[in-house]
Every structure is written in C-alpha cells, then in structure tokens.
XYZ file of C-alpha atoms in Angstrom:
443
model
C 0.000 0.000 0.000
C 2.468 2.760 -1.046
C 1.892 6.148 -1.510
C 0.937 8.138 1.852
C 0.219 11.687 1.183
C 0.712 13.860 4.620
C -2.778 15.855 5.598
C -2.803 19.382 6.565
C -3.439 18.723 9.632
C 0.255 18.215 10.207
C 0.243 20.130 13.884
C 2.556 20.852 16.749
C 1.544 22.046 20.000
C 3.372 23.192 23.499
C 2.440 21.522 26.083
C 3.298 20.518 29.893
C 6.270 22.793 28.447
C 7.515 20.459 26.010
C 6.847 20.119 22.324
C 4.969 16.778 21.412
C 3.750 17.024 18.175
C 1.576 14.190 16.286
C 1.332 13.618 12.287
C -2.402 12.975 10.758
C -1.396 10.233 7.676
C -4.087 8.919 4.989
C -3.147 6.096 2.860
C -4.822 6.727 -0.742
C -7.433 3.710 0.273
C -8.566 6.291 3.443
C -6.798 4.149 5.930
C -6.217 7.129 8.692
C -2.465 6.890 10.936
C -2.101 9.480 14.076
C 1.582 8.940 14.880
C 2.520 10.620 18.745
C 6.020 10.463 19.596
C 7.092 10.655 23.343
C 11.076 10.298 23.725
C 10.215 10.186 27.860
C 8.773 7.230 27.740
C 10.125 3.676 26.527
C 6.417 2.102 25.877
C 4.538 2.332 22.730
C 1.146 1.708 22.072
C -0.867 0.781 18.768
C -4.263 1.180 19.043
C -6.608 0.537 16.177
C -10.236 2.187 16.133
C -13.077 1.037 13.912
C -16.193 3.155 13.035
C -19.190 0.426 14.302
C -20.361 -0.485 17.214
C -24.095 -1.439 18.658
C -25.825 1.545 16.859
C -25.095 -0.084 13.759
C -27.282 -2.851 14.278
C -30.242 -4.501 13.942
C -32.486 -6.449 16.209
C -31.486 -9.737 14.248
C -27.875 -9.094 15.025
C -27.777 -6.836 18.218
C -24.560 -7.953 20.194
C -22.954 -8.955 17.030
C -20.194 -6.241 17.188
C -18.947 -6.897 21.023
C -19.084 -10.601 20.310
C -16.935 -9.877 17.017
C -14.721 -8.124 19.259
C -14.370 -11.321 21.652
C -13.741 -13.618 18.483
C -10.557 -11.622 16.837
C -8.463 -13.017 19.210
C -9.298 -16.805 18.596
C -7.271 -17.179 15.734
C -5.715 -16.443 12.282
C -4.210 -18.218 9.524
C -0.946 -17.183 10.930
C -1.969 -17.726 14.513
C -4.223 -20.862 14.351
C -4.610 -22.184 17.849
C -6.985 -19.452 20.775
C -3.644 -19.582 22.371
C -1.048 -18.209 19.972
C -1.555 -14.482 19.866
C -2.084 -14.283 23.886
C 0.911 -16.438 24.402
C 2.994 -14.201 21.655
C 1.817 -11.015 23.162
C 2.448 -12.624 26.636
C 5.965 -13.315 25.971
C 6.692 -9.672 25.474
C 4.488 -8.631 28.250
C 2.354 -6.477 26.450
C -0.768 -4.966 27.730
C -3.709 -5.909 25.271
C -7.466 -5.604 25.345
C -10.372 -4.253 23.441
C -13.664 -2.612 23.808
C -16.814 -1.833 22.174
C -19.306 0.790 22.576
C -22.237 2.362 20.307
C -19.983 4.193 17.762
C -16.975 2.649 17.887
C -14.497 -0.504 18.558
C -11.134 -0.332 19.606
C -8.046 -3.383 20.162
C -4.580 -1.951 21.730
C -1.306 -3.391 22.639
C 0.908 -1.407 24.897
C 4.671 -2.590 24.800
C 8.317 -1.781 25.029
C 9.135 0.302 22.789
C 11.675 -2.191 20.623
C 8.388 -4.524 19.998
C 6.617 -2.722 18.315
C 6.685 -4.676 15.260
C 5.094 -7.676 17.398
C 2.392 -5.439 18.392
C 1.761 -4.141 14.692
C 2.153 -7.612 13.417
C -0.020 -9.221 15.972
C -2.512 -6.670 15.997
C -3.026 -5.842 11.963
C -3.373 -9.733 11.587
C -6.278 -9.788 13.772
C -7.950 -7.029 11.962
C -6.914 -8.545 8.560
C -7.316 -11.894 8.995
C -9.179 -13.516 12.123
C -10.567 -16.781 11.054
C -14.287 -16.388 13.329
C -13.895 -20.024 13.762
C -17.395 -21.636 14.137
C -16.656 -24.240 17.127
C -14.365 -20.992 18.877
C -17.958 -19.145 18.572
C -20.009 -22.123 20.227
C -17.244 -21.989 22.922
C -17.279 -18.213 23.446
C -21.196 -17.853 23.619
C -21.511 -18.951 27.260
C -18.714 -16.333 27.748
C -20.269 -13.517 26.426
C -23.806 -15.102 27.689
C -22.053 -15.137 31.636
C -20.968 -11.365 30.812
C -24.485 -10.180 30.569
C -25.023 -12.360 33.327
C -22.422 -10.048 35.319
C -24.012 -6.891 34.360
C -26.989 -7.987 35.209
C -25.956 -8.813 38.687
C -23.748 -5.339 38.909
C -26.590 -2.729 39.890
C -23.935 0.361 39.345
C -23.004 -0.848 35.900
C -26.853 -2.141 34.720
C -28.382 1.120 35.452
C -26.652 2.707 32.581
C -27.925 0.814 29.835
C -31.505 0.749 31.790
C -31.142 4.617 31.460
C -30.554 4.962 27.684
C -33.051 2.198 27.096
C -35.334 4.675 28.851
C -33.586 7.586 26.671
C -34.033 6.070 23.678
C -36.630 3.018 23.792
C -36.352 0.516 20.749
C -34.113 1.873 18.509
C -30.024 1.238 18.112
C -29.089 3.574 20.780
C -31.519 2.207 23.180
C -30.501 -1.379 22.889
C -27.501 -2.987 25.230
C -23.937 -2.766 23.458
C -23.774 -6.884 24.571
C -27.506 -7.535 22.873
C -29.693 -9.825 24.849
C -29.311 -13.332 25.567
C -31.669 -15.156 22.728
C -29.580 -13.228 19.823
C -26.222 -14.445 21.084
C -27.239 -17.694 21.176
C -28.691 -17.575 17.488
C -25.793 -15.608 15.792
C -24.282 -17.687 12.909
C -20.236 -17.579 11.312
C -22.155 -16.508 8.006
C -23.450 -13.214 10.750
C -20.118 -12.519 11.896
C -18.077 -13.121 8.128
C -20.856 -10.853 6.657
C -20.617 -7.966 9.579
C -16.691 -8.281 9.375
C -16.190 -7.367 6.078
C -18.580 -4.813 5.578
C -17.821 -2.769 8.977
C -13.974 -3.471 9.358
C -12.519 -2.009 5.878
C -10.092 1.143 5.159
C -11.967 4.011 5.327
C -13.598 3.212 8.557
C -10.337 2.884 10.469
C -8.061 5.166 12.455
C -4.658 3.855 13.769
C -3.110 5.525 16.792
C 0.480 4.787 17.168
C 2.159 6.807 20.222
C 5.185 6.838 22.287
C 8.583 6.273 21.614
C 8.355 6.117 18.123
C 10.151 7.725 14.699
C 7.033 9.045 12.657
C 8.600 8.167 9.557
C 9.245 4.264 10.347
C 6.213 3.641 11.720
C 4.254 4.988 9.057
C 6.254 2.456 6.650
C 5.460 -0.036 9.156
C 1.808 0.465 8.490
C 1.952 0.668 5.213
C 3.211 -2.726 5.191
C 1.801 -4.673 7.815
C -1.794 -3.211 6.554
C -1.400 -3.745 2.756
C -4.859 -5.903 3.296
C -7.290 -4.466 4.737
C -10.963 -4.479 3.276
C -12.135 -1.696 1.081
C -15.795 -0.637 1.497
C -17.540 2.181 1.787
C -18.734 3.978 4.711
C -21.922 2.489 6.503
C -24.268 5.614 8.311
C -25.845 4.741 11.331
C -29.584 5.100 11.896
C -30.765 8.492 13.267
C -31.747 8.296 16.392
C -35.748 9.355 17.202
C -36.274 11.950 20.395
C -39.562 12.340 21.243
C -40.327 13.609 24.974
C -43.081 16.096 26.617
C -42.526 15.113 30.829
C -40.660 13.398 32.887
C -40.051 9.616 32.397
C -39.237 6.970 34.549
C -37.709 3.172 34.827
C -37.665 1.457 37.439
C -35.929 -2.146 37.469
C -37.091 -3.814 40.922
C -34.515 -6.055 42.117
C -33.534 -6.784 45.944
C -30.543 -5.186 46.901
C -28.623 -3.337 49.854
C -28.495 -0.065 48.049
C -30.769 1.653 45.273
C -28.315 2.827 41.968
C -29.978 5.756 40.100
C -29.333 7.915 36.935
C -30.821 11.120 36.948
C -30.348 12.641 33.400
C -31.440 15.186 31.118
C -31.537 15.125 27.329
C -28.740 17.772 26.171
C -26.226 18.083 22.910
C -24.443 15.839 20.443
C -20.709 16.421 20.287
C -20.899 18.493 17.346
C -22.489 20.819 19.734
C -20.446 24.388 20.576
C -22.038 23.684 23.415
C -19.705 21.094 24.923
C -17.488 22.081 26.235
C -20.070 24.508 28.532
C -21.792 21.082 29.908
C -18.214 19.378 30.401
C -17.560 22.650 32.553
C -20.419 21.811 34.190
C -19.897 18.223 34.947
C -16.523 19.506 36.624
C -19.014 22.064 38.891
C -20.452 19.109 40.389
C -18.205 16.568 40.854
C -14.719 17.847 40.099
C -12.817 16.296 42.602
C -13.289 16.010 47.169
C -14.732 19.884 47.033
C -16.925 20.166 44.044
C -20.806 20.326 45.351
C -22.176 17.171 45.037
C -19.209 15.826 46.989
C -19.914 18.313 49.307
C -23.808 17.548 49.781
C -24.010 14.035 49.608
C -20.837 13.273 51.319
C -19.740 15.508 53.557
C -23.252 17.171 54.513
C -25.302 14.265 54.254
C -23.606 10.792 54.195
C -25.559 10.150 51.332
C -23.300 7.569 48.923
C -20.115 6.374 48.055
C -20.171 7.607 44.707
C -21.756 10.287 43.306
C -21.010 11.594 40.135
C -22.213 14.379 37.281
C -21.070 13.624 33.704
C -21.573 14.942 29.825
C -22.618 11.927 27.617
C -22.746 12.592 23.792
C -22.883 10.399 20.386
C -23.334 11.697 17.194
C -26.892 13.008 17.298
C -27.773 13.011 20.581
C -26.625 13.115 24.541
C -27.153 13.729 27.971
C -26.535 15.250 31.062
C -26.172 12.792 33.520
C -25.840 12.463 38.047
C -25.378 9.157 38.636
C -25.198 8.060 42.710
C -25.929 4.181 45.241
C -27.658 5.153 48.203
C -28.994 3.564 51.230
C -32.599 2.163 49.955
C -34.219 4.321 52.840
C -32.468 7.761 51.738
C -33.613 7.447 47.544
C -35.797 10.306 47.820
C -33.753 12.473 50.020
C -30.710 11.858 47.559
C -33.044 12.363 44.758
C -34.194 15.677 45.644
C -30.443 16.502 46.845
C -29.184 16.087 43.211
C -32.462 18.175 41.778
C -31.745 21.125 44.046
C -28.189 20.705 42.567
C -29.480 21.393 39.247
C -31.529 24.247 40.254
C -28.811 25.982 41.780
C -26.986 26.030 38.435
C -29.880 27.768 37.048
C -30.835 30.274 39.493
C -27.597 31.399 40.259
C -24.233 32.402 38.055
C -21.179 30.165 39.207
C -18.854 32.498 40.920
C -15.235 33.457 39.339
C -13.549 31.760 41.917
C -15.575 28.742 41.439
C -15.133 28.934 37.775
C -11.175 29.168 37.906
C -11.163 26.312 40.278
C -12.175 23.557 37.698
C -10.591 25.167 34.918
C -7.293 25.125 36.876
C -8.775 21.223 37.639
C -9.189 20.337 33.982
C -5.643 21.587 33.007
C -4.166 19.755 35.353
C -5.882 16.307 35.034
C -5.350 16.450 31.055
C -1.813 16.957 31.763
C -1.637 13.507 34.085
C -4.212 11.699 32.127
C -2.213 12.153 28.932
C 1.778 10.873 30.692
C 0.990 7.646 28.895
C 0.886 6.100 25.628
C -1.954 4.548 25.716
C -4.153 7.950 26.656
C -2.379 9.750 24.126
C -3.087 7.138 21.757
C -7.217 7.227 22.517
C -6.740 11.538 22.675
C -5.929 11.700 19.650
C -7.749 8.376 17.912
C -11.419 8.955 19.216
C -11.436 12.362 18.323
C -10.423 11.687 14.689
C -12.393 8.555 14.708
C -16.146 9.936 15.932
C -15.471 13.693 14.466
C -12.724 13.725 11.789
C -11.251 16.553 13.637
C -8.761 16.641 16.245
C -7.912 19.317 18.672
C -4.701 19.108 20.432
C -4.257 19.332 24.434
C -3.885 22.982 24.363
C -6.970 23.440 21.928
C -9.199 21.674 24.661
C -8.109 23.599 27.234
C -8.747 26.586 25.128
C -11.830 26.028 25.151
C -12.666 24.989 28.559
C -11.080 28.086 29.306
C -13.535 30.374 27.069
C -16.560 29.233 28.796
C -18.084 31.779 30.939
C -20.663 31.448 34.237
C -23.115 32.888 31.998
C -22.898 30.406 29.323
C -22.918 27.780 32.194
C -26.069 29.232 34.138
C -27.519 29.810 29.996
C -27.112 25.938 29.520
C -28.466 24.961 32.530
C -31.544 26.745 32.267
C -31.937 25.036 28.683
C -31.247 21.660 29.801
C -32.752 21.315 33.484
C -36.462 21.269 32.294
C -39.199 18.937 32.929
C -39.325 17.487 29.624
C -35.779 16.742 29.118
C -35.835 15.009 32.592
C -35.288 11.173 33.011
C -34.949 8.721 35.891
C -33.889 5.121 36.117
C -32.913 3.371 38.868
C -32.545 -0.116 40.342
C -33.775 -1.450 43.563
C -36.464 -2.489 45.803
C -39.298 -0.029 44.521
C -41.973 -0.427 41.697
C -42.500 1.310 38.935
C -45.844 3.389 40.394
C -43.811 4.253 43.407
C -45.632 7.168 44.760
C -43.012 8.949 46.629
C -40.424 8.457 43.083
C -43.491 9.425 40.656
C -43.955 12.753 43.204
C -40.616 13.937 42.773
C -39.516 13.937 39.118
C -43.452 15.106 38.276
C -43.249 17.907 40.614
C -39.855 19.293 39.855
C-alpha cells in the first residue's frame, strides 16, 4: 500500500512545556495513521479504532459487534490455535485488550518500545485476517452469555444501559452494546463473516500509534503490515428518534442493599459548541473532594459512596447525567439533593472563583491523564475517529477556558427542564412508586 500523502493537519503544540507534536497520515485507500512520539517514555502503544459499534445494528444481530470483538483473538491463519496471539503477546508482556461501545471498537497493545513490530504484526493480523472459527464461537457464547449475566448482577453498571433504554426506547441507541441473551445464542459464522467485512474495511479505520516512536518508520510499518485491509464504503448509522413532553421513569425492581440511580437530562451531540459549557459543568459538580455534590451528599449528608455528574454525547444526541448508590431508605432524600443541585446552576451564576477552580482542575488532570501512551493514543484516535477533527491538548483547554458562568447558568436553564428530565434506577421499589413518581413530576 504505497503512496501516503501527509494531511494538513500536520500540527505541533506546546504543552506541559515540552513540544509533542503528532502527524495525521491517509493512505490513498482512506486508511487514517495518528503517529505521537514521546522520547520520555520507553512504551509504545498501537491502538486501532473502527467506526461500528451497537448503533449499527439490527435487532437480528444486536450484540454482534462486542461478540466480534471477543472472536478476533481466537485465531488467524498465521496464529491458528486461541492460544497463539495471547501467548505471543504474553511473551513480550504487552498490555492488550479491546472494547466496544455504540460508535466505535477499539483493540490496543501497549509494549516496550523495541516490539513494536510484534504489536503491529499481531494486531493488523487480527484485523486482517481472524478466522471467526465456528466451534471458537459455540465456545465463546456462554462467555459472552455469563458477561451479561455479570451486568446484570452489577446494579452500578446495569443502570446505565436501563437509562438509555429509557432515553431512547427501541431503537439502536436504546438497545444494550452486549444484545440480549436469545440473539447471542442464534448468531451464525455466516453473521459474523458478513458484519466483518462490511464494517472493518479502510476508510472506517483510524490507527493511533504513540510513544517512543520515529514518525517516519512507523508509518512504513503500516503501510506494510496493513497492505490488506478491506475496502468498502462507509456504513451511516440510523438516526436516532427523540420524542419527549414530561418526565419519564424506569424502574428495574430487584432486591438489593443499596438503590443505583441515573438522573439525566436530554442535552447536545458532540458536534455541539455547546460542549465544552456542559463538560464545565460536569466539573461544577463533581470535580474532585470539594466540588458540590461531593460536598452535599458526602460531607453534609452521608448520602453515597459515589456520586457523580457527567456529559454523555454520540453523534446526534446526549445527555446530562448524576449518577449516585444510596442507602434504599435515603432514595428520595438523595433524589431531591441532586435536583436542588441542578436548580442551583440555574438560578444562580457560578462564581469566578468557582469557575477558575475547575478550569485550573481540567488543566491539570489532562496533563496527568495524557503521561501515557496509551491515553495519548485514545486523545488523539477517538477524536479523529467519531469527528474527523482533532484538537490538540492545548486546543481543549482553550476552550474549557472560554466558557463563561453565563454560558454555564444559559445551559443549565436550557437543559434542566421537565421534559428533558429522566430517571432510572434499580432497587427495591416499583414502577408506580408514589413517593419516586412525586418527585420527578413535581420538579
């Protein structure tokens, strides 16, 4: 696959007071490279993201891309047996995994820095050439089957998908990324050859390769190691369908010490300018021991472990989320603790001190979230990946630094309505509850 041609977006930035600078790469077939080189670090890590994931579905084959996933590392031509490519990547002790979510799937190795080739080798013959063995995928069913099983059985990691089933009902981005049981166990090879070749292919793919690297070799090194990857033409997802007027609310009954809750409001899509104002805002709330909902459910109250505020966003849609476990007994206290939360955001401006704090917070977890290869790989891979843009380190900041209190009180007064509001929640309450019902139709 000769022939690279070097984007534009050839860009250098200053950051942590050192110059890192990453090269943007497309191969004539629209295979994307990101190359990051770090000389204060002797790891390197490949990381290649594909543009599918459960929102590119259907109900015959829901699950289909996180099983997929599973079955790339049971075997090549090149690395026949389920053990080969863990016992190869083993040998170098390599960190390897991958994930799946709604828009995208990712598989990374992390390694020293003088096997890289393994990890390049190992990892494009995966992508290129995993065999989706027939009696691997009658073996690997019960795993993925016992998986559900597990979130299932893990209140604080269920309630998420019950919340953007309640979000977004039947329809891709309402469904579970792991598809229910009865699908699994009905998916056939000719499913997962079909799905393969059609969603893993050139112009869907971004490779991330940082650390301590020379740009210039490892672009060679792609070019070679991916001479044969699929070429197909970009698949679009299915819009997604919005359609709310009051509150709603889901309610999974299920005994359990503690009640896990989402409270969430339909927002932006991150395209939005407005972004970066509700990622200011997630920082407001739960930015670290001091931010206020720390503050009111810990400190004040004894409320919960956990209790966090976060900015969700896909292509067309997202959410504002607070997401808390609580003593079964204290639901509607905590409940009504997180709504005054929200009020407070939009009856009153944010104070400059405030403000600075969580900027001043933001700049200084980017700067220890991105000391390792493997974050700086996903910085700069997801953002190319989901938007075909990428902002550097000190672009982000920029703008995290341009939002204003009255921007933040503007958003919240846009966002924190009635009809944008959802609640789901897991414990031992039913779905009429009157107390629950009260709250979120009274707010």
């Amino acid at each position: 696959m000769p022939g690279f041609f070097i984007s534009p977006r050839l860009c250098y930035f200053k950051f942590m007071e050192t110059k890192m600078p990453f090269s943007f790469f497309t191969f004539p077939n629209g295979l994307r490279l990101i190359t990051v080189p770090v000389t204060s670090t002797d790891s390197v890590t490949v990381l290649v993201m594909v543009g599918t994931g459960s929102r590119y579905e259907n109900k015959e084959i829901n699950g289909i891309s996180h099983f997929l996933e599973h079955m790339m590392f049971k075997g090549t031509a090149k690395r026949p047996k389920v053990t080969d490519i863990a016992l190869e990547l083993d040998t170098i002790g390599a960190e390897y995994n991958a994930f799946t979510g709604k828009e995208y799937t990712g598989y990374y190795v992390k390694c020293a820095a003088e096997k890289v080739d393994t990890a390049l080798d190992v990892i494009s013959d995966i992508f290129q050439n995993s065999k989706l063995d027939a009696e691997e995928m009658e073996r690997e069913r019960g795993v993925i089957i016992e998986e559900i099983n597990m979130y299932l059985d893990t209140p604080a990691r269920y309630v998420g998908d019950l919340f953007e089933e309640l979000m977004y009902g039947d329809q891709p981005l309402g469904w579970h990324i792991t598809g229910p049981k009865e699908v699994i166990r009905k998916l056939s090879r000719g499913d997962f050859v079909k799905y393969f070749t059609t969603h893993y292919f050139d112009k869907n793919t971004v490779i991330a390769v940082a650390g301590n690297i020379d740009p210039g070799q490892i672009k060679q090194k792609v070019s070679s190691y991916f001479s044969d990857v699929r070429t197909n033409q970009k698949l679009e997802a299915l819009k997604v369908k919005e359609e709310q007027d009051r509150p709603r609310l889901k309610i999974h009954n299920k005994k359990t010490d503690q009640t896990h809750f989402i409270i969430g409001f339909r927002a932006f899509d991150y395209f939005s300018d407005k972004e970066a104002v509700l990622n200011v805002m997630s920082l407001v709330l739960s930015a670290g021991f001091s931010s206020r909902l720390w503050n009111e459910f810990r400190d004040k109250r004894g409320l919960s472990y956990y209790i966090r505020a976060t900015n969700n966003s896909y292509a067309d849609a997202g959410y504002f989320e607070i997401s808390a476990g609580v003593d079964n007994t204290r639901l509607t206290e905590a409940l009504d603790a997180a709504l005054a939360e929200c009020k407070k955001l939009a009856d009153q401006a944010v104070s400059a001190a405030e403000l600075k704090k969580v900027k001043d917070y933001a700049h200084g977890k980017l700067a220890i979230g991105l000391e390792t290869s493997d974050e700086l790989a996903s910085f700069y891979a997801d953002q190319e990946l989901l938007k075909r843009e990428i902002l550097t380190p000190e672009q982000k900041l920029a703008k995290i630094d341009a939002v204003t209190a009255e921007q933040l009180q503007a958003a919240a007064q846009e966002i924190f309505r009635p009809e944008r509001l959802n609640l789901a929640l897991i414990g031992p309450f039913e779905q009429d509850d009157i107390k629950i019902n009260k709250i979120i139709n009274s707010w």
